[in-house]
PDB file of C-alpha atoms in Angstrom:
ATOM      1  CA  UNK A1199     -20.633  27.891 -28.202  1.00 79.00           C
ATOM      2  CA  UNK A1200     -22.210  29.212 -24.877  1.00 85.00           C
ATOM      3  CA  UNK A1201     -20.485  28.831 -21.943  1.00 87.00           C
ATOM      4  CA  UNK A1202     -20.236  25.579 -19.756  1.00 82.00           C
ATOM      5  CA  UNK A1203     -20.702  25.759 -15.822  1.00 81.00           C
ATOM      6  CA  UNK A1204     -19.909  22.097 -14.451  1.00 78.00           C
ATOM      7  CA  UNK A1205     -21.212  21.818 -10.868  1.00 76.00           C
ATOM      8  CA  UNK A1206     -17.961  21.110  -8.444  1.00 74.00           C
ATOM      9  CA  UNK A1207     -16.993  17.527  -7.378  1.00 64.00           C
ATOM     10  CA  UNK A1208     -18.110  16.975  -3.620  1.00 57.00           C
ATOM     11  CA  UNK A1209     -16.201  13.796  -2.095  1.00 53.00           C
ATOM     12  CA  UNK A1210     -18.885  12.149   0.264  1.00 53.00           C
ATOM     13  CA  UNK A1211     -15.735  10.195   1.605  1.00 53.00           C
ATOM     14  CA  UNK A1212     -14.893   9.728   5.451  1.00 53.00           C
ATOM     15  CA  UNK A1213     -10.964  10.544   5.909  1.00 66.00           C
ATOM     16  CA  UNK A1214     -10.901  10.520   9.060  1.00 79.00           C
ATOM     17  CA  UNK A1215      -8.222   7.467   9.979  1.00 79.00           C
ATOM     18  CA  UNK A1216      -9.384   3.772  10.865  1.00 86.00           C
ATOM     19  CA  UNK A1217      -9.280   3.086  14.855  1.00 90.00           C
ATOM     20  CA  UNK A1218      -6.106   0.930  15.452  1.00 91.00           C
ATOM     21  CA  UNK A1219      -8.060  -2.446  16.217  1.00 94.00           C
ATOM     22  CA  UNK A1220     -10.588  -1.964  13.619  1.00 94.00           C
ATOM     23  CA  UNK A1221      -7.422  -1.801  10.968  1.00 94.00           C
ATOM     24  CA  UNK A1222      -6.272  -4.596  12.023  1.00 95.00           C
ATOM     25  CA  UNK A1223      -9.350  -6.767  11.963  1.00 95.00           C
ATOM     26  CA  UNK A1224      -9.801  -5.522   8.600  1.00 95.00           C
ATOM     27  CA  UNK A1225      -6.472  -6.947   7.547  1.00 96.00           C
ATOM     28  CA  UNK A1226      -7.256 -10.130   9.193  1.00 96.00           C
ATOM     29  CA  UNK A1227     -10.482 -10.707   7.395  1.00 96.00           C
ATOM     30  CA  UNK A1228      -8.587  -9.877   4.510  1.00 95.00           C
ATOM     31  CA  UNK A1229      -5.809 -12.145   4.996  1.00 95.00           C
ATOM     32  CA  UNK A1230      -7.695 -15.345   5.718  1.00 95.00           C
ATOM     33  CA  UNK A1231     -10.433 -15.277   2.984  1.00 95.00           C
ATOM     34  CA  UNK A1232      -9.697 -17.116   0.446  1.00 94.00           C
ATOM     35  CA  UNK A1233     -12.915 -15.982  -1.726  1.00 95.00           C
ATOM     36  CA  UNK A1234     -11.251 -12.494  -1.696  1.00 95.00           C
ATOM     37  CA  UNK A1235      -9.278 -12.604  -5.270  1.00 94.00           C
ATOM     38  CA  UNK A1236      -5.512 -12.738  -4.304  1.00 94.00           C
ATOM     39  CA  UNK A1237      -4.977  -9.372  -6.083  1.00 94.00           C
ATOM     40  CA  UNK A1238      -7.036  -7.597  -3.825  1.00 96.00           C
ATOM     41  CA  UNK A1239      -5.295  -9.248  -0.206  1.00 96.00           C
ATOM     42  CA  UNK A1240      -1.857  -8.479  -1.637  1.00 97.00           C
ATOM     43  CA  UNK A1241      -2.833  -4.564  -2.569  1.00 97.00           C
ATOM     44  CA  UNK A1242      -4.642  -4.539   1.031  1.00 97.00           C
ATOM     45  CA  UNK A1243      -1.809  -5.640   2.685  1.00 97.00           C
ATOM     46  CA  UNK A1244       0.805  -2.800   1.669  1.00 97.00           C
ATOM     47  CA  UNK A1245      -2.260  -0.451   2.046  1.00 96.00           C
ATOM     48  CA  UNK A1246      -2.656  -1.644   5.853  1.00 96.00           C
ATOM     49  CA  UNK A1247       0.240  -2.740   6.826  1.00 95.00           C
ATOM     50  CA  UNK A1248       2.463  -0.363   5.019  1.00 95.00           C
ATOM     51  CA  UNK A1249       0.536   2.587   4.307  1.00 93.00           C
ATOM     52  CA  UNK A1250       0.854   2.626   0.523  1.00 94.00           C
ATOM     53  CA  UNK A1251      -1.255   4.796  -1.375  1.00 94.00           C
ATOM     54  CA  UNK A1252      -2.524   2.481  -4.572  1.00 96.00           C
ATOM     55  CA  UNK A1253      -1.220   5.064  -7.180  1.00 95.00           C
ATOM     56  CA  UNK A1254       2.492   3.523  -5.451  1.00 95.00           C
ATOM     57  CA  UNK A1255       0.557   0.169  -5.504  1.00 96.00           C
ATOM     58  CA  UNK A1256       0.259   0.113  -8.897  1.00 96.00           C
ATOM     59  CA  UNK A1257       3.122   0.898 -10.069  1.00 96.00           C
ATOM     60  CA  UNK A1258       5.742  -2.071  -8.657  1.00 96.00           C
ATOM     61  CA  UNK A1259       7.231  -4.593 -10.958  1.00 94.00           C
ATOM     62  CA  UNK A1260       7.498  -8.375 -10.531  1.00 91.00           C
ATOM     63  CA  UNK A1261      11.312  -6.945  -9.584  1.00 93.00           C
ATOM     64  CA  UNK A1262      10.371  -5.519  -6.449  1.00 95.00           C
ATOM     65  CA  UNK A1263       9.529  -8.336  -4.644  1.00 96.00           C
ATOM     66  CA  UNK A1264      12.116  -9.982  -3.833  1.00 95.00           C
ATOM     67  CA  UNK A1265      12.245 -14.032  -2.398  1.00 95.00           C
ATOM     68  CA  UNK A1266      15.320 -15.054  -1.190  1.00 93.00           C
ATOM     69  CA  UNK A1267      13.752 -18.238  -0.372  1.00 89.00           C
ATOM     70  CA  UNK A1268      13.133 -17.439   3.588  1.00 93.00           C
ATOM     71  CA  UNK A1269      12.301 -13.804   3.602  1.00 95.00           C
ATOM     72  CA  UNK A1270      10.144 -12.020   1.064  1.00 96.00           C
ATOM     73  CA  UNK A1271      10.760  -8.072   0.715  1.00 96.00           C
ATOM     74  CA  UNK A1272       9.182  -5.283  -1.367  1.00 96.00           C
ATOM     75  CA  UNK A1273      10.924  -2.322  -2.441  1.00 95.00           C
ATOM     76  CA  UNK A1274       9.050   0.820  -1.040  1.00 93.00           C
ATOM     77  CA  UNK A1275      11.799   2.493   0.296  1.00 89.00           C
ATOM     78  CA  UNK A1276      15.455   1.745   1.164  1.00 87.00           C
ATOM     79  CA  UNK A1277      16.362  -0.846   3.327  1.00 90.00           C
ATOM     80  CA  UNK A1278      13.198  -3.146   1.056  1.00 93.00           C
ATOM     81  CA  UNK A1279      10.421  -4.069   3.671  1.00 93.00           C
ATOM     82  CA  UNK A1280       9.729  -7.712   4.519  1.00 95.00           C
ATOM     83  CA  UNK A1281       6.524  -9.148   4.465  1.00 96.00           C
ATOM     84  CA  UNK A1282       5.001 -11.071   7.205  1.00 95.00           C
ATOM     85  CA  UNK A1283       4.042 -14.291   7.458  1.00 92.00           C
ATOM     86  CA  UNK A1284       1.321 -15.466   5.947  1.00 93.00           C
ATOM     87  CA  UNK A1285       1.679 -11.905   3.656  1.00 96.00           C
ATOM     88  CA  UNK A1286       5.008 -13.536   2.410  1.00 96.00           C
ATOM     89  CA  UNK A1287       3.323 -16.658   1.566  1.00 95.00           C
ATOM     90  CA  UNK A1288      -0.047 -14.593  -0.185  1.00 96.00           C
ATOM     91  CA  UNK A1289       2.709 -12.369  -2.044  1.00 96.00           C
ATOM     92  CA  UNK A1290       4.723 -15.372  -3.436  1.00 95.00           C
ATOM     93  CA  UNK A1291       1.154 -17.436  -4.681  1.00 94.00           C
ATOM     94  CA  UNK A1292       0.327 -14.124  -6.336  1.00 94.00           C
ATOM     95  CA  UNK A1293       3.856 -13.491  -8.086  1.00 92.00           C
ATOM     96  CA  UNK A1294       2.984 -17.163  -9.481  1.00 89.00           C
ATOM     97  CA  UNK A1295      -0.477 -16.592 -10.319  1.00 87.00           C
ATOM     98  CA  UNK A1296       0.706 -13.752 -12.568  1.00 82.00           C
ATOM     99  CA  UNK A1297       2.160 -15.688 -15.142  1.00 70.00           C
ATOM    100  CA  UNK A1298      -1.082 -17.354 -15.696  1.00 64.00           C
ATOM    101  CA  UNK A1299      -3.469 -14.511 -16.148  1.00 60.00           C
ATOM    102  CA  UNK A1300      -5.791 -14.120 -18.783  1.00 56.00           C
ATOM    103  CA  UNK A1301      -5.014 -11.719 -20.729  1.00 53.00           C
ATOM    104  CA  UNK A1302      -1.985 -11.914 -23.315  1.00 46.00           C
ATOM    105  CA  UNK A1303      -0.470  -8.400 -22.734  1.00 48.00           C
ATOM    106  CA  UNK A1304      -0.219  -9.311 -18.709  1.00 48.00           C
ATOM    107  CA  UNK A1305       1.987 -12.649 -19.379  1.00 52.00           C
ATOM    108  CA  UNK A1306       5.015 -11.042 -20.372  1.00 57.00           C
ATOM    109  CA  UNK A1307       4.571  -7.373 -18.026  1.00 70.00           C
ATOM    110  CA  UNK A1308       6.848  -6.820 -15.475  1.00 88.00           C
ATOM    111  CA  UNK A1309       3.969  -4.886 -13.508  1.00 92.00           C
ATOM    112  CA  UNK A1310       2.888  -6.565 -10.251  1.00 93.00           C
ATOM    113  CA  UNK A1311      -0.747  -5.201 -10.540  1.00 93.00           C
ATOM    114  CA  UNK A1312      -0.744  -5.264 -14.841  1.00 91.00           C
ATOM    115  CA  UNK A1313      -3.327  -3.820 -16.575  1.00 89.00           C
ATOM    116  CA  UNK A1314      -5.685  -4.917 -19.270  1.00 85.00           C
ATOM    117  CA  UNK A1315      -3.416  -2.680 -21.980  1.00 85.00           C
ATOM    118  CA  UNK A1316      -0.577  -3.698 -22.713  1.00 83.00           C
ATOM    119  CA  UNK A1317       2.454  -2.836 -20.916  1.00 85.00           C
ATOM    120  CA  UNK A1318       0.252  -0.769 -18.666  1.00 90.00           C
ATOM    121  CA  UNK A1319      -0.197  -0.930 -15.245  1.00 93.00           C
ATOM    122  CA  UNK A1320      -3.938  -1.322 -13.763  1.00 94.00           C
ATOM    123  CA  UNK A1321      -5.530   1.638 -13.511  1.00 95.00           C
ATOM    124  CA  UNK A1322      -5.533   3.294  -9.799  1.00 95.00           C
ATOM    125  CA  UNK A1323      -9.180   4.017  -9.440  1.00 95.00           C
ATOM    126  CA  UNK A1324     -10.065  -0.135 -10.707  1.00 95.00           C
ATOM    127  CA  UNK A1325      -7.617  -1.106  -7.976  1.00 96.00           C
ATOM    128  CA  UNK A1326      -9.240   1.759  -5.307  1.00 96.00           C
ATOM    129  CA  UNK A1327     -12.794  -0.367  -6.348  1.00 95.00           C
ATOM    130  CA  UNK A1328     -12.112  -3.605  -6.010  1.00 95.00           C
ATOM    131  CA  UNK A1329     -10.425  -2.520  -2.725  1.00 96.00           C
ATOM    132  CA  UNK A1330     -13.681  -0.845  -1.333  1.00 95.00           C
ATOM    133  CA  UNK A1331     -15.776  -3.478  -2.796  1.00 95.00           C
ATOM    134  CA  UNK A1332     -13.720  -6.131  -0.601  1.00 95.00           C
ATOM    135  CA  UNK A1333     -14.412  -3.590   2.468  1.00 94.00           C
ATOM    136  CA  UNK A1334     -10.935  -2.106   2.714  1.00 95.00           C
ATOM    137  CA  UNK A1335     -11.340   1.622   2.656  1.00 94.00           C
ATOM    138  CA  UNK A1336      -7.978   2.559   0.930  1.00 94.00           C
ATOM    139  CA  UNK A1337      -7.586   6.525   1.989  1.00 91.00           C
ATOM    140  CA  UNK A1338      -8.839   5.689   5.975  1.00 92.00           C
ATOM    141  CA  UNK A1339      -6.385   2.667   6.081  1.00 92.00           C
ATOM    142  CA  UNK A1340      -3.287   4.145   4.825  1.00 90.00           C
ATOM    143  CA  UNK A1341      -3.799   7.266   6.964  1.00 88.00           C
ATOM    144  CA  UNK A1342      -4.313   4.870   9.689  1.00 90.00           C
ATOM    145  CA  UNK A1343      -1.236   2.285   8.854  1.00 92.00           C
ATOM    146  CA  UNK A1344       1.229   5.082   8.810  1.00 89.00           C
ATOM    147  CA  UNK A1345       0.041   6.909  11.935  1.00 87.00           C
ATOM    148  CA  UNK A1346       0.519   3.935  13.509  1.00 89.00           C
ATOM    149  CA  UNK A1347       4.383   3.522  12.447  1.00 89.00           C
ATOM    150  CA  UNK A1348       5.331   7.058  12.937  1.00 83.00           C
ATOM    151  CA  UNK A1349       4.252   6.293  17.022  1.00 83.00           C
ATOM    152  CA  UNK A1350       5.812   3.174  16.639  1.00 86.00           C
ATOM    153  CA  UNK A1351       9.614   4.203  15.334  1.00 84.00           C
ATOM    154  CA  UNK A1352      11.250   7.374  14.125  1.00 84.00           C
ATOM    155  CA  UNK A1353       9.756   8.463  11.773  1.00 82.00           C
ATOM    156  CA  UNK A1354      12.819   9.421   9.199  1.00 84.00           C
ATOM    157  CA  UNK A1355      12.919   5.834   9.554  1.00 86.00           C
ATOM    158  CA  UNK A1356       9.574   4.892   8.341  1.00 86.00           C
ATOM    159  CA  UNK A1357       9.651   7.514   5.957  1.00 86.00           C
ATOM    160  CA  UNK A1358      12.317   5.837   4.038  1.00 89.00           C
ATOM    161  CA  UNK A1359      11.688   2.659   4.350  1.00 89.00           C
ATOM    162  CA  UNK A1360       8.288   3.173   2.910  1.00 88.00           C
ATOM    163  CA  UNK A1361       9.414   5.656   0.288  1.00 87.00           C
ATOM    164  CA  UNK A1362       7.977   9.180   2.256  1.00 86.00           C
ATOM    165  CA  UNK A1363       9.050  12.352   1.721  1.00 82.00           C
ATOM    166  CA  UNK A1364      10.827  13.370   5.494  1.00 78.00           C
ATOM    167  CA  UNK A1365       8.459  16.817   5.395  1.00 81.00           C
ATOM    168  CA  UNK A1366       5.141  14.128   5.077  1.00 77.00           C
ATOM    169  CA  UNK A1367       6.596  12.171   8.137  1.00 74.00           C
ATOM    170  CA  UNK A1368       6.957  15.250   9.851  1.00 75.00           C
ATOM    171  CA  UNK A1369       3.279  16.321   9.368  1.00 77.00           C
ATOM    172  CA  UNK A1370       2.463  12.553  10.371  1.00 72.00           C
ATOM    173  CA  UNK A1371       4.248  12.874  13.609  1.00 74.00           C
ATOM    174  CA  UNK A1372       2.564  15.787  14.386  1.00 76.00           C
ATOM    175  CA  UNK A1373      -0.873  14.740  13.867  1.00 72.00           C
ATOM    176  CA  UNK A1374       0.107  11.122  15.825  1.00 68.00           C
ATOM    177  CA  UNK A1375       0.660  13.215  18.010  1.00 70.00           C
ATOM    178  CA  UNK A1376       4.222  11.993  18.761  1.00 63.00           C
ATOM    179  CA  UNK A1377       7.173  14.462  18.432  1.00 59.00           C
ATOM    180  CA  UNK A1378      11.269  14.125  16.876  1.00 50.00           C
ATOM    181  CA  UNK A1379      12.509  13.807  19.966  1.00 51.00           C
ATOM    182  CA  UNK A1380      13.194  10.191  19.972  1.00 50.00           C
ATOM    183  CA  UNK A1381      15.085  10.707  16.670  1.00 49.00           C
ATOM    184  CA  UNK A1382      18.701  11.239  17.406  1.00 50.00           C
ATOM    185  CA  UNK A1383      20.373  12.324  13.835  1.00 54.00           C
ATOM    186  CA  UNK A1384      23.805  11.603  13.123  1.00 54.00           C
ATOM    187  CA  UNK A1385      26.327   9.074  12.437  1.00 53.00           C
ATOM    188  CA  UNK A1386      25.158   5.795  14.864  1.00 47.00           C
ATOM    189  CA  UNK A1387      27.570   3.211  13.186  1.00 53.00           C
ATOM    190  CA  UNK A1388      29.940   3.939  16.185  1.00 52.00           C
TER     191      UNK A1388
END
């Protein structure tokens, strides 16, 4: 067989981040259409608000949200992160809706975002569509989301919370352009 040259892969995307206010427009629009399929808002939320990448997305169970009835978390990191009014109220309509999906295989999965095979979760690259297809650019919002927490709190903080490696944060900081220096390590329980 002769040999096979495959042209490379050029990525026509834009990765440079999402200005602050335009971010959080997007999320708004997001958040308050209700012709935008509840699937999508939810996995646009934790990409804009937490700075989840959708392969993370993808991958939670029904047992990572967590309802206590007044507060609504989602394990990304340690402490769980609480959701926001109305994301709290979107996340707990979509937990419901879940157990009335089509598809056989997705009644009984434990993934938040199933897929159509069973026990699977949805594919990445699906989710990454109907994201973009909604207007949510997932790469450009994430980047965005978690520049904006590093500047906001330490980010060791953030980092764990949202289930970052500490070396990531660190190259976050940087290009935030904040610094360490408001981190103080060490035993604050005193």
């Amino acid at each position: 067989m002769p040999r096979l040259a495959l042209p490379p892969q050029v990525v026509n995307q834009d990765q440079t981040p999402l200005h602050q206010h335009h971010r959080l427009a997007v999320l708004r629009r997001v958040l308050n259409d209700d012709s935008v399929p509840l699937r999508a808002r939810i996995a646009a939320a934790l990409v804009l608000l937490y700075a989840q990448p959708v392969t993370r997305i993808v991958r939670l169970t029904a047992n990572d949200v967590i309802d206590d009835g007044t507060t609504v978390t989602v394990r990304l990191g340690d402490p769980p992160s609480p959701l926001p009014e109305p994301v709290a109220d979107l996340m707990r309509a979509y937990v419901q809706s879940c157990q009335h999906l089509p598809y056989a295989s997705s009644r009984s999965s434990q993934w938040l975002f199933p897929g159509r095979q069973p026990g699977q979760p949805m594919n990445p690259v699906s989710l990454q569509v109907h994201l973009r297809e909604i207007g949510v650019q997932p790469q450009r919002g994430r980047t965005s989301a978690i520049r904006q927490l590093v500047l906001q709190a330490p980010a060791p903080v953030i980092a764990k919370a949202l289930g970052y490696h500490d070396k990531t944060a660190t190259r976050l900081v940087t290009e935030a352009g904040g610094t360490w220096s408001r981190y103080a390590p060490g035993d604050h329980t005193r």
